[in-house]
Structure formats: structure tokens, C-alpha cells
CSV table of C-alpha atoms in Angstrom, one decimal:
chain,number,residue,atom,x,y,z
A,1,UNK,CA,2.9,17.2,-23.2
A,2,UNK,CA,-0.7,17.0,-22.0
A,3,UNK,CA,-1.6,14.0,-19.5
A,4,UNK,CA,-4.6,12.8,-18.2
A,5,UNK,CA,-5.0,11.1,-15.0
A,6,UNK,CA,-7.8,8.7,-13.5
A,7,UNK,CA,-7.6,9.2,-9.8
A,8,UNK,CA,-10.6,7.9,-8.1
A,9,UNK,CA,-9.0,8.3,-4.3
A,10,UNK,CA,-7.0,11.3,-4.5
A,11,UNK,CA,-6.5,13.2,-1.1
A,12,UNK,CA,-3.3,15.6,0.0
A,13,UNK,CA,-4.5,14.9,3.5
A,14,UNK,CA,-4.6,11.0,3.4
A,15,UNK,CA,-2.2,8.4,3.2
A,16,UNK,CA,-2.6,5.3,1.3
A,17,UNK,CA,-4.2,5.3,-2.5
A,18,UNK,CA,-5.5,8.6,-2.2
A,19,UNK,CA,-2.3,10.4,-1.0
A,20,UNK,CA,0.0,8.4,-3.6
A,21,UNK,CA,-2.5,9.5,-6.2
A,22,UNK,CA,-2.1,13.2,-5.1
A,23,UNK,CA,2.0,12.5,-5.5
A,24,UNK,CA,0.9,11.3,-8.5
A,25,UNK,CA,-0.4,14.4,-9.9
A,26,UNK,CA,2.4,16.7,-8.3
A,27,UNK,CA,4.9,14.6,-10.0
A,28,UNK,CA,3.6,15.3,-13.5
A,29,UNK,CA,2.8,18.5,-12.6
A,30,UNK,CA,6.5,19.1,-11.0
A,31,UNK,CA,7.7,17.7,-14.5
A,32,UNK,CA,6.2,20.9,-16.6
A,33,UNK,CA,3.5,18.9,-18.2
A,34,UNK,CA,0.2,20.0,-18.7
A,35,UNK,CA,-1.6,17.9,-16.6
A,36,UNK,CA,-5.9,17.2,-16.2
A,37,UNK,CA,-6.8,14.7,-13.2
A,38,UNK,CA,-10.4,12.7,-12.8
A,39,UNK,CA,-10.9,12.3,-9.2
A,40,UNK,CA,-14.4,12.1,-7.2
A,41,UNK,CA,-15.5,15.4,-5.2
A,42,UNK,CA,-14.5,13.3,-1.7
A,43,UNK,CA,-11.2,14.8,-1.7
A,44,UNK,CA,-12.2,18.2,-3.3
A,45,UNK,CA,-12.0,20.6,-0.4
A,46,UNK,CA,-8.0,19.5,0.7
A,47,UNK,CA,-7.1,19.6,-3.0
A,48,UNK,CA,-7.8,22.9,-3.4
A,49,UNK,CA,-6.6,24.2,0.1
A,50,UNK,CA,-3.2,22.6,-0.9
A,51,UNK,CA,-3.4,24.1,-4.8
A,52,UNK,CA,-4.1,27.2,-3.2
A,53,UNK,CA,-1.2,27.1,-0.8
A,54,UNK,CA,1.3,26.1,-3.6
A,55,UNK,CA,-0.2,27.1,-6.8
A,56,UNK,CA,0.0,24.9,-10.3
A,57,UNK,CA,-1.4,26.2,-13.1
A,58,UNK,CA,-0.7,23.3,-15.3
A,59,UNK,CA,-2.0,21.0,-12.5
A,60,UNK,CA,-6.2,21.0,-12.7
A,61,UNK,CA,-9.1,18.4,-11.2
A,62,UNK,CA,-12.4,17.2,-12.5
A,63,UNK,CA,-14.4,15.9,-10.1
A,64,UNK,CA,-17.2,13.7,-11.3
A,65,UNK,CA,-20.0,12.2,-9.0
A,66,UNK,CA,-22.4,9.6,-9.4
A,67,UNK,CA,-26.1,9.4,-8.6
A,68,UNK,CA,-27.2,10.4,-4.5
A,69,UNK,CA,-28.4,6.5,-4.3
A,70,UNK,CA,-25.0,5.0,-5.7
A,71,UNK,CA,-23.3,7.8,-3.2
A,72,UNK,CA,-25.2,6.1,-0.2
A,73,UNK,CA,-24.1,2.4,-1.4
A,74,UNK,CA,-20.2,3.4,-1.1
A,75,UNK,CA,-19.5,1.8,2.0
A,76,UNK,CA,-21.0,-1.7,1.6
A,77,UNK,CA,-18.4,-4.0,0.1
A,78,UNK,CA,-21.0,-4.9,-3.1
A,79,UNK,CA,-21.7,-1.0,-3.2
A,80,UNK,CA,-18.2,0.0,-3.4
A,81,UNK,CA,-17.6,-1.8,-6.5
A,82,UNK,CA,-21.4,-0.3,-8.0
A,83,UNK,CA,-19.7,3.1,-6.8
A,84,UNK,CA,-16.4,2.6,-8.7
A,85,UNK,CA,-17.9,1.3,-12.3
A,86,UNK,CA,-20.6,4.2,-12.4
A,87,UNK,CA,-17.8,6.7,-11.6
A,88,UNK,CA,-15.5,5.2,-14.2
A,89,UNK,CA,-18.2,5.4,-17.2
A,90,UNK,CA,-19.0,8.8,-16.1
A,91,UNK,CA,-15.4,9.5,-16.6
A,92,UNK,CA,-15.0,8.1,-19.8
A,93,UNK,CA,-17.7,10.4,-20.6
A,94,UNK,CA,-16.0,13.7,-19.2
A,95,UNK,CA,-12.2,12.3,-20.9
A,96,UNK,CA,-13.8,11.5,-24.5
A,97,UNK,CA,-15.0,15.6,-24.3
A,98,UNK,CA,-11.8,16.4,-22.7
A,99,UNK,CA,-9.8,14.3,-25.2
A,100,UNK,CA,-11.6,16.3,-28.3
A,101,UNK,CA,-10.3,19.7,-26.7
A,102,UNK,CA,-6.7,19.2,-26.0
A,103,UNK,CA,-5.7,15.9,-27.4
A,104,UNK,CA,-3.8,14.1,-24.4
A,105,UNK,CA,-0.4,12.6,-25.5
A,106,UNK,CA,-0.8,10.3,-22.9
A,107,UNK,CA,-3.4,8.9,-20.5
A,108,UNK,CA,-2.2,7.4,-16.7
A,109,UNK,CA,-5.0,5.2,-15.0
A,110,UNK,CA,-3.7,5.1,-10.9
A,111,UNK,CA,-6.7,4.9,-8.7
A,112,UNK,CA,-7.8,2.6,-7.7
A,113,UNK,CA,-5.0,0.4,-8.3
A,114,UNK,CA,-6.8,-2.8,-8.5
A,115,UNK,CA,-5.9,-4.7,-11.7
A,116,UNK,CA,-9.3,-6.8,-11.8
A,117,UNK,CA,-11.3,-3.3,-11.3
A,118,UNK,CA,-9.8,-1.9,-14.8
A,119,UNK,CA,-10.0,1.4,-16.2
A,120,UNK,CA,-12.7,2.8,-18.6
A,121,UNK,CA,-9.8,5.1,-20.4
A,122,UNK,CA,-8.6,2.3,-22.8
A,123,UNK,CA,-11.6,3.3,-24.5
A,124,UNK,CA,-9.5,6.8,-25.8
A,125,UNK,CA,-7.5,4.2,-28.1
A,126,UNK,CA,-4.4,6.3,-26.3
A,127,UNK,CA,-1.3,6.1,-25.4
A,128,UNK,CA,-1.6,4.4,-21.7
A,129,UNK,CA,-0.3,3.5,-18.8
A,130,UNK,CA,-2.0,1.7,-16.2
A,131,UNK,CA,-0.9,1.1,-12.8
A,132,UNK,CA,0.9,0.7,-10.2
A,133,UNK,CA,-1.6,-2.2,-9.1
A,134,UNK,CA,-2.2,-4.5,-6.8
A,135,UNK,CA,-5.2,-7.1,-6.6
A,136,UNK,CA,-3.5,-10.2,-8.0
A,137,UNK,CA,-3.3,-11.1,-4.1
A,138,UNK,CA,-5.1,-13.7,-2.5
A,139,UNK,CA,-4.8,-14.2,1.5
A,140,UNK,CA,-4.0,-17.9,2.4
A,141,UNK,CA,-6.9,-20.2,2.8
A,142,UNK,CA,-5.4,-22.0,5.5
A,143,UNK,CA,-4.7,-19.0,7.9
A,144,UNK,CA,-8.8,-18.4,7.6
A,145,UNK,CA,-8.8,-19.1,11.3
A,146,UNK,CA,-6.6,-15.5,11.9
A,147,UNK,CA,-9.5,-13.5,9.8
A,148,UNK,CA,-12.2,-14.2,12.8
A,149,UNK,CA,-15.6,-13.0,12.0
A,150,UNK,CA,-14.0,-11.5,8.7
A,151,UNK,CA,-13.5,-14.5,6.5
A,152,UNK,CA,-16.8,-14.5,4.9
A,153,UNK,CA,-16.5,-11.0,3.7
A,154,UNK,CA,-12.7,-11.5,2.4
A,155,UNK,CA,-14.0,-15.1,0.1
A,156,UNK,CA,-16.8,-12.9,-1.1
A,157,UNK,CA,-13.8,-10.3,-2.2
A,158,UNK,CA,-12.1,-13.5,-3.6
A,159,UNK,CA,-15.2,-14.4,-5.1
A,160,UNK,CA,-16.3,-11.1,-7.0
A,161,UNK,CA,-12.1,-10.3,-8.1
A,162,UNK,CA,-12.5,-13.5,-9.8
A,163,UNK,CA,-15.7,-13.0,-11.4
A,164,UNK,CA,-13.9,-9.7,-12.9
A,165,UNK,CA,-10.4,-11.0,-13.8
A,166,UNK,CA,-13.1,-13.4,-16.1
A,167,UNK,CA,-15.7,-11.0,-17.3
A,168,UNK,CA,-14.7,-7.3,-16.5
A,169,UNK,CA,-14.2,-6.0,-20.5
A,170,UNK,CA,-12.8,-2.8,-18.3
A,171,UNK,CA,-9.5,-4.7,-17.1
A,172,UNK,CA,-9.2,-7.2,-20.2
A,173,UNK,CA,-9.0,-4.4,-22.5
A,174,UNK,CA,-6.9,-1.7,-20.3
A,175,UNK,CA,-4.4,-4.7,-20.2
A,176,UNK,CA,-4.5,-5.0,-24.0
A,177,UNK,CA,-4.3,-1.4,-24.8
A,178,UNK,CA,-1.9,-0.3,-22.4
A,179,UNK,CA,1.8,0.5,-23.7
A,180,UNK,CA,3.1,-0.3,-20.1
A,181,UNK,CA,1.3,-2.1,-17.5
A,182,UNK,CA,3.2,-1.8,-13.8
A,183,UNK,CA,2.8,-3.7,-10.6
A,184,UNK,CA,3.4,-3.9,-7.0
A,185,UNK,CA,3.4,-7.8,-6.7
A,186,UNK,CA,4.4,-11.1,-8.2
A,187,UNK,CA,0.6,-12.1,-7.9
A,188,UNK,CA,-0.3,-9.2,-10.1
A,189,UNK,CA,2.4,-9.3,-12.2
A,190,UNK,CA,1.2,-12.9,-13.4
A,191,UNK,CA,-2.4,-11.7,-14.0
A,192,UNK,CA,-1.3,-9.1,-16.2
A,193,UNK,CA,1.2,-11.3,-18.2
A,194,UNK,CA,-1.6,-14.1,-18.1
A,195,UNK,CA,-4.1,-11.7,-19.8
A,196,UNK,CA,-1.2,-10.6,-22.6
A,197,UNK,CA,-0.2,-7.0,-21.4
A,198,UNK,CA,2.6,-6.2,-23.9
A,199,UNK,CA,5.0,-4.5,-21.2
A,200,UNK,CA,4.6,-5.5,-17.6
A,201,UNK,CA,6.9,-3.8,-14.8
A,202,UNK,CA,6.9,-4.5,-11.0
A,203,UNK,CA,7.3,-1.2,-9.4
A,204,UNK,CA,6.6,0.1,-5.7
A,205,UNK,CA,4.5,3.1,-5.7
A,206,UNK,CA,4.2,3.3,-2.2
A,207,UNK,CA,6.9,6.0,-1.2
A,208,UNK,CA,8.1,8.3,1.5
A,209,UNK,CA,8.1,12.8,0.6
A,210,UNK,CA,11.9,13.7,1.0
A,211,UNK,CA,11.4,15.5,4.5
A,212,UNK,CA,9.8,12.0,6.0
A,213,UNK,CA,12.8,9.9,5.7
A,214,UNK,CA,15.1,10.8,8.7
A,215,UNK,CA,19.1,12.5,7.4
A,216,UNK,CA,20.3,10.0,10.4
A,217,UNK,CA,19.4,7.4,12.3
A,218,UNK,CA,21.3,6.5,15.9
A,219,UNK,CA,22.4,3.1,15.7
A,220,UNK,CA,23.4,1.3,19.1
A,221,UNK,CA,24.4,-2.3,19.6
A,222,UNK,CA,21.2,-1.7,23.0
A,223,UNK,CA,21.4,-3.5,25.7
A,224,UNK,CA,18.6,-6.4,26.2
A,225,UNK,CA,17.9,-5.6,29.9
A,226,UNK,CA,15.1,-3.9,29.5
A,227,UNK,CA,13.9,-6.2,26.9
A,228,UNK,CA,12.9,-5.7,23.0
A,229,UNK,CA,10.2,-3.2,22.4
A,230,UNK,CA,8.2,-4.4,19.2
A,231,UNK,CA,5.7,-2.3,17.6
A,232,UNK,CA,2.8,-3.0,15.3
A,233,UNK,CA,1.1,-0.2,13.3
A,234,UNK,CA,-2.0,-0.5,11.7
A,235,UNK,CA,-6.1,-0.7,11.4
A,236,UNK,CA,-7.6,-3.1,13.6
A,237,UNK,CA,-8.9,-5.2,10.1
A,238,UNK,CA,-9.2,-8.9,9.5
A,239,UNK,CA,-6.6,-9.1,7.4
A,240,UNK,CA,-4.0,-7.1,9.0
A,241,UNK,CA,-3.0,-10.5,10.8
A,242,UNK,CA,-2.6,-9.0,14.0
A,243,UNK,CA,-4.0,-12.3,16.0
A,244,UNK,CA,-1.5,-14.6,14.2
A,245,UNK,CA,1.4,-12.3,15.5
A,246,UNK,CA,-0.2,-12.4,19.1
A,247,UNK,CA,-0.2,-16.2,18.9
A,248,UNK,CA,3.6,-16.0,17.7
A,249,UNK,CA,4.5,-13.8,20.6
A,250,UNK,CA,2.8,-16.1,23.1
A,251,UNK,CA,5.1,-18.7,21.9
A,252,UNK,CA,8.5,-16.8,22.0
A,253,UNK,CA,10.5,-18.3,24.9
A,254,UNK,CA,9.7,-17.2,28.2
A,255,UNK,CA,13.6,-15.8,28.5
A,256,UNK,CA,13.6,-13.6,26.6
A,257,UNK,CA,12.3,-10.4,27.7
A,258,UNK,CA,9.7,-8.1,25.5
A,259,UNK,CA,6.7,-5.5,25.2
A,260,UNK,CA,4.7,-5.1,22.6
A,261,UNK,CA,2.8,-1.6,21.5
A,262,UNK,CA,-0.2,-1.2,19.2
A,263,UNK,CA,-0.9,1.3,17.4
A,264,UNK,CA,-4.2,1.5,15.4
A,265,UNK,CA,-7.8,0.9,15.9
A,266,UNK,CA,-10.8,-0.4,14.0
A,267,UNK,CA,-13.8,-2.8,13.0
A,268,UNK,CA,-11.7,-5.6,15.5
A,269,UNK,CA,-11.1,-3.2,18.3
A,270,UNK,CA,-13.4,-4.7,20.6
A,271,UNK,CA,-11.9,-8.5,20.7
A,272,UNK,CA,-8.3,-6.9,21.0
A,273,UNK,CA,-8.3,-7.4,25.2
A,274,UNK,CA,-9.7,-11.0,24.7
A,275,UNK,CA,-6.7,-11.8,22.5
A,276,UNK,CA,-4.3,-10.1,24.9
A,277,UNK,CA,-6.0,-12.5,27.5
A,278,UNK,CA,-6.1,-15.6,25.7
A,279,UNK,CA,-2.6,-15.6,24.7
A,280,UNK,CA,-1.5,-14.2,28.3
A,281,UNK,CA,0.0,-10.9,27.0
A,282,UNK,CA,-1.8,-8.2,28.9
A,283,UNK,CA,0.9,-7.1,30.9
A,284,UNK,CA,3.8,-6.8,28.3
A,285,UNK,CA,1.0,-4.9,25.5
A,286,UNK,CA,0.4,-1.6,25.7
A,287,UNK,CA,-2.3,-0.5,23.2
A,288,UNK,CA,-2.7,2.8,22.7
A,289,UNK,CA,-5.2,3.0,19.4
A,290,UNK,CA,-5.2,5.4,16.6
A,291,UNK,CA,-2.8,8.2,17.6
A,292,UNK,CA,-2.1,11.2,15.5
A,293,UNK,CA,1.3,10.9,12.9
A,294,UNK,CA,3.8,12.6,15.5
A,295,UNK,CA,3.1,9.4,17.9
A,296,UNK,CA,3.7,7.4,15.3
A,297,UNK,CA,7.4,8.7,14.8
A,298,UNK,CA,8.0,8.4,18.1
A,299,UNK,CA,7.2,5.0,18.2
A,300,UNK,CA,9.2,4.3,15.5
A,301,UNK,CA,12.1,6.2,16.9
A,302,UNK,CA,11.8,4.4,20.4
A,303,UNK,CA,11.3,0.7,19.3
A,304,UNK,CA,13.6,-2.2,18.4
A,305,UNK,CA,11.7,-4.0,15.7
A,306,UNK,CA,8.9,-3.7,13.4
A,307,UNK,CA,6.1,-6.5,13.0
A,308,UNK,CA,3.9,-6.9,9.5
A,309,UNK,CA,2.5,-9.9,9.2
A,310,UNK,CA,-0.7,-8.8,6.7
A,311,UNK,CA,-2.2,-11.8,5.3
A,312,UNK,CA,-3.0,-9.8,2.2
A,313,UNK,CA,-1.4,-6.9,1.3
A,314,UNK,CA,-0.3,-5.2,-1.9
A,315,UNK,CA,2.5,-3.9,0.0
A,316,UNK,CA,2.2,-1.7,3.0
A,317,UNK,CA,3.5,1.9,4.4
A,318,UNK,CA,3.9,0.7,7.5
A,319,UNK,CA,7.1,-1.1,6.2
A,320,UNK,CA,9.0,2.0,4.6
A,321,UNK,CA,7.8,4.3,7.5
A,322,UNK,CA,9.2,1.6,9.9
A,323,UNK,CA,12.6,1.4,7.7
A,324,UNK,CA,12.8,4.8,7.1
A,325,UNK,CA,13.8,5.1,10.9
A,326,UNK,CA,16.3,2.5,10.8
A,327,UNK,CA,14.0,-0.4,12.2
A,328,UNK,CA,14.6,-4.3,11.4
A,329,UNK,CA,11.6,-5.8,10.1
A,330,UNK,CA,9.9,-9.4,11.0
A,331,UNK,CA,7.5,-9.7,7.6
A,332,UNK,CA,5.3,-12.3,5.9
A,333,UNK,CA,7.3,-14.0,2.9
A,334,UNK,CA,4.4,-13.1,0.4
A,335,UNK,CA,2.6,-10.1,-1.7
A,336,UNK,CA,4.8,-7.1,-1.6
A,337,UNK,CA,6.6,-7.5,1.4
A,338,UNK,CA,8.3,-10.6,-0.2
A,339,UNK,CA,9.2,-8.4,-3.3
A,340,UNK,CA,10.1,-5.6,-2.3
A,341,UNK,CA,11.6,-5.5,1.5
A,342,UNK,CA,15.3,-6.7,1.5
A,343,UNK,CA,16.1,-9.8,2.2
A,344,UNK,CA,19.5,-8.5,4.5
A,345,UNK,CA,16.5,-6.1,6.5
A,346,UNK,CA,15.4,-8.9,9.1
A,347,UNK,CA,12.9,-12.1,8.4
A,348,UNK,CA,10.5,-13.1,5.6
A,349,UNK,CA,8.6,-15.6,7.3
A,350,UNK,CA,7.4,-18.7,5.1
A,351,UNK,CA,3.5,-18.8,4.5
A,352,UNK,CA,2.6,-22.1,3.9
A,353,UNK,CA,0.8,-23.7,7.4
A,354,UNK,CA,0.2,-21.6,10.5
A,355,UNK,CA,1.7,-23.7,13.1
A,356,UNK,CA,4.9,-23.3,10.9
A,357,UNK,CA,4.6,-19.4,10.9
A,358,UNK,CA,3.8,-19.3,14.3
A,359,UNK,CA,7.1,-20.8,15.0
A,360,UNK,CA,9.2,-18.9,12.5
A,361,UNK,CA,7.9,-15.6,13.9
A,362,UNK,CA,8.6,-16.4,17.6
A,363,UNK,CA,12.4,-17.4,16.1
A,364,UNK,CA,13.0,-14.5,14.6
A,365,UNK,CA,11.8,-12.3,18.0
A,366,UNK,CA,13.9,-14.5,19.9
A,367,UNK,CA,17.4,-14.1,17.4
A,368,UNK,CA,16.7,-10.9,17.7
A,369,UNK,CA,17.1,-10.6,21.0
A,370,UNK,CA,20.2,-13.0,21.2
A,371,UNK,CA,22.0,-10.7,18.4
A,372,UNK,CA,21.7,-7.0,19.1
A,373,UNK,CA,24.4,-6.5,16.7
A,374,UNK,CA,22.9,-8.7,13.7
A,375,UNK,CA,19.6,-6.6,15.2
A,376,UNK,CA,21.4,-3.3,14.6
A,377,UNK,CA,22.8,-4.1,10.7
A,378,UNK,CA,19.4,-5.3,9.9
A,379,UNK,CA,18.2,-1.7,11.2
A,380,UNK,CA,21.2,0.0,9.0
A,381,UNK,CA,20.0,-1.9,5.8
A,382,UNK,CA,16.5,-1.1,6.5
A,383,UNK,CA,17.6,2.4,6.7
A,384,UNK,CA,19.7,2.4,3.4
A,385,UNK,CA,16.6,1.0,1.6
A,386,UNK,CA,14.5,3.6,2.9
A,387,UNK,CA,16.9,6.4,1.2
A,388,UNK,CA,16.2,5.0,-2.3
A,389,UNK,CA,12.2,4.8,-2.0
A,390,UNK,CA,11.6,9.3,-2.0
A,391,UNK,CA,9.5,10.2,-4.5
A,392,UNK,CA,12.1,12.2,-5.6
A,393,UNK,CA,13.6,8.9,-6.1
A,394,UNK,CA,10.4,7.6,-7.2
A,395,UNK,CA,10.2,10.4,-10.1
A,396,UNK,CA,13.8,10.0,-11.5
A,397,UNK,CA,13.0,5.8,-11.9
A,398,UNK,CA,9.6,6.2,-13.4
A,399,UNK,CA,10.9,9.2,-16.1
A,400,UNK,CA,13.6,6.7,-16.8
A,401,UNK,CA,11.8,3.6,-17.4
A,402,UNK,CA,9.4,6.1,-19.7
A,403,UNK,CA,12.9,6.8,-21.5
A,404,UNK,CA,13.7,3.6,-22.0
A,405,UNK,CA,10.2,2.5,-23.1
A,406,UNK,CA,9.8,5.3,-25.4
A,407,UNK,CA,6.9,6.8,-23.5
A,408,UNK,CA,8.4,9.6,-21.8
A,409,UNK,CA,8.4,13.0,-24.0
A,410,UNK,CA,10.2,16.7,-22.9
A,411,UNK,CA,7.1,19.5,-21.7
């Protein structure tokens, strides 16, 4: 079986879009089929390192570029979008002369996995898939206030994904021609069905490589004296919510007895110590920036419980890294998180006003810290979720639902 793949971010030696793209790849690859990916040259030097560590022969990558000028736009938020349609009719280009030499049984759009950006490979009139995606997500208006000097930049986002879900031929038509479409939110999942995609799945790409997720985890019913350590992991952006968590923790009764650690920089790294000031948490934070992946495992070894509170999100890593080591989670009721993290693995906080989630998030620190042992089966459930999202795991659903759907063909 021969398989072509669009993978705009595709890195072995990044996490996010770009390392599940290169899992991606190895998973077809891993399968026996024959197996041609489009990627951009960003990633070029790591993907070959790694091919040339663990040779595939039936694993090979394109990598088509785009004019120096649209290069140099890339990281503007207008120019990223300019950047992405170029690249995607250049590689319609490269797959229609690809397509005529070894006749794909089946073409797999992945990156980016934004439903409103779409996928030039429809054109191919071939068997597709396109997904996982994300993009049907829109943060709540009325937490603008948590964004800062971000919130013009995120209704400009809003702004253009509408303008695309209207007029982008690219998404209409990958919808349309796509034998299964899959997704990694509610949100998303509606868009799709809205525009008529025959076969529409929810399905969590994000996933952990079977050495990440810990064989055990030591659960204790710990005592409070020293207090609850909570941790937050992630880049210091607008919409990572990290101010309406700080608010939350400000509010948390003065009994009960925590410290919080940060982990992460970023573009809001500079107003971080007036928020620890304004909300009077200077001496219980300890931020310690970006810190290489080792620190992170210790953090998530050494903490009590695991704050998300992204105001939008397709999903998140953060969350299976944090459940992978057995941590409760406190969680935003909305995009993935609501979908996907269980409901017995801590607290889905409601997102409807902010003085409401304010409240609920400060509750659920503070039950937390009255119930170590409800704290500690939280933890465990976290942890048994954790074993079932490998992409081992990952592979054996994904083949199965191919089964079932008539997709999926011996190498």
C-alpha cells in the first residue's frame, strides 16, 4: 500500500504538531507500507539524523519551500497563513507528479491540523483522510480580560478562521472529498458535520512514545503539612490562561497551605512578577522558566496537582505528560480537555463567567487539600488513562477504525 502524507510541521526533535506529524510517518512506516511525506525543509536536518540512526527504506520526505520573501513573512500572524497556502499549492504540484509515478492508495493530510486551513490534496480525487484537527475552537469572549495585551491578535485569529471556514475552497472541498474526517474537539467536530463530511470521528492524536509513560507510579495518601505543590507547565502565551489561574489561587482560602511552580517562558514573561505581586503570590511561586525535558519530569514526579486552564486549546500535552505520572488534574470544562480528560481524574471547571471560574478553581485547590485520599484516586485514574494514550496504543485504534471503515488495506 503506498501513502502519501502532508506534513507541513514535521520535526523528531519537537513536540507539539511537528513531533506528532513525525509519529505520524513512523507509524505508517512501522506498518510495512510504502510511505512518501510532504514536509517543509525546517525540519530537514533532524529528520535525517534520526532516518539515519534507525533506517526506513519505505519511509521518504519531500521537502518543498516557497519563495525567500514568503520565507521572511513566516512569523507574522497574516504571514503565516501566506506561508502555509503557498506551501500547500506547491505541494499539490510535487503530489499530482508524485501521484502519476506510483499511484497512492491513499492520501493522509496531518499538518497543520487546522480544519479552516484545509488541504490542497483533495485535488488528487483520492482516497483521503484528513485530520486529526483542531481549529473549530474559539476562546471565551468574556475572559478577554485574562488575554492582556493579546486580545487583539487572538479576534484577528477569530476573524481570519472565520473568513476561511466561509471562503477557503481548500477546507470546503477536503471536507467533501475525504472518506474520513477526524477531530480532537466537539467544536471541530460540528464544523466538519456542518460543512457535510461523510465520516467524522473525534480522536486524540496527541500521545505519549511507550518509554514516556512511567511502568509505576508511587501513590501515597501525603500528608498536607507541607502544603500542596501545584505545577503549571507551559509557554508564557495569551491564551495559556495563566493569569486567570493566579487570580484563582489568590482566592483559595488562606488555610490551606500551597506553592505554586512555573515552568515555561515566553512573549508574557516580563509581566509574570507583576501578577505574582498583584495577586500577593510572590512568596509561595517559584518560577523557574523554560527548563530542559528532564526538569520537567521531576516536576511532575514531585508535585501534587496539575493546573491547565488554556482558554483555547485543541487539547494539550501538558495534560497526558501530567497524567502519565499519576497527577490529578484541575482543567477548563471546554475544547479538548472537556472531551477527552476523565471526568473521575480531578475538576473540569465550568467556562461560562470568570468570577464563576475563579471560584470553582480555588474549590477544587482547596478539596484537594481537605481529601488527600480522593486527591490520590484522582492521581491513580489519571495514571490508568495515561496507559491507554501510547502510540502503540494510538496505532492499534487508528488501524482498527481503518478496518472498520474499509480504509485500512494489508502492505
Amino acid at each position: 500500500m503506498k501513502i502519501l502524507l502532508s506534513l507541513y510541521a514535521c520535526d523528531p526533535m519537537k513536540g507539539g504538531e511537528s513531533g506528532r506529524s513525525w509519529n505520524w510517518a513512523n507509524m505508517y512506516a512501522d506498518e510495512g507500507f510504502e510511505v512518501y511525506c510532504l514536509t517543509t525543509p525546517r525540519g530537514r536536518e533532524n529528520i535525517e539524523n534520526a532516518l539515519q540512526k534507525t533506517p526506513k527504506p519505505n519511509l521518504k520526505f519531500i521537502y518543498i519551500s516557497v519563495p525567500q520573501w514568503v520565507e521572511k513573512m513566516y512569523y507574522s500572524l497574516v504571514g503565516v497563513y501566506l506561508h502555509y497556502f503557498i506551501w500547500q499549492s506547491n505541494a499539490y504540484k510535487i503530489a499530482k507528479q508524485l501521484d502519476k509515478e506510483h499511484n497512492f492508495d491513499l492520501v493522509h493530510h496531518i499538518s497543520y491540523g487546522s480544519i479552516q486551513m484545509g488541504s490542497s490534496l483533495w485535488r488528487l480525487k483520492k482516497q483521503m483522510i484528513f485530520g486529526p484537527l483542531g481549529g473549530g475552537q474559539f476562546p471565551p469572549k468574556a475572559f478577554k480580560q485574562y488575554f492582556v495585551r493579546g486580545w487583539r491578535k487572538e479576534m484577528l485569529r477569530d476573524w481570519v478562521s472565520r473568513l476561511l471556514e466561509l471562503f477557503n475552497s481548500n477546507m470546503l472541498n477536503s471536507l467533501k472529498q475525504a472518506k474520513l474526517v477526524l477531530t480532537i474537539n466537539q467544536e471541530t467536530y460540528q464544523m466538519a458535520k456542518k460543512h457535510h463530511a461523510k465520516e467524522v470521528r473525534m480522536f486524540l492524536d496527541n500521545g505519549l512514545s511507550d518509554d514516556a509513560v512511567p511502568k509505576q507510579v508511587y501513590f501515597a495518601n501525603q500528608s498536607n503539612d507541607d502544603g500542596l505543590k501545584l505545577l503549571w507547565v507551559g509557554r508564557l502565551f495569551p491564551r495559556k490562561g495563566l493569569p486567570l489561574v493566579l487570580e484563582a489561587l489568590s482566592k483559595v482560602n488562606p488555610e490551606v497551605k500551597f506553592s505554586l511552580t512555573i515552568l515555561g517562558g515566553g512573549e508574557l514573561a516580563d509581566l509574570l512578577p507583576i501578577w505574582l505581586k498583584k495577586y500577593n503570590l510572590e512568596k509561595v511561586t517559584d518560577w523557574k522558566g523554560q527548563v530542559p525535558w528532564s526538569e520537567v519530569k521531576q516536576a511532575y514526579l514531585s508535585h501534587d496537582i496539575f493546573l491547565f486552564c488554556s482558554l483555547r486549546e485543541s487539547f494539550g500535552q501538558q495534560l497526558l505528560e501530567a497524567m502519565s505520572y499519576g497527577l490529578p488534574i484541575i482543567t477548563l470544562n471546554h475544547h479538548g480537555a472537556r472531551d477527552f480528560v476523565p471526568e473521575n481524574a480531578g475538576f473540569k471547571v465550568p467556562v461560562n463567567e470568570p468570577q464563576e471560574t475563579v471560584r470553582e478553581i480555588a474549590k477544587a485547590v482547596e478539596y484537594m487539600y481537605q481529601y488527600p485520599e480522593k486527591r490520590v484516586e484522582f492521581g491513580k485514574n489519571s495514571y490508568e488513562f495515561a496507559q491507554t494514550q501510547s502510540w502503540q496504543a494510538k496505532k492499534t485504534a487508528i488501524f482498527a477504525l481503518y478496518k472498520e471503515l474499509g480504509i485500512y488495506a494489508k502492505s
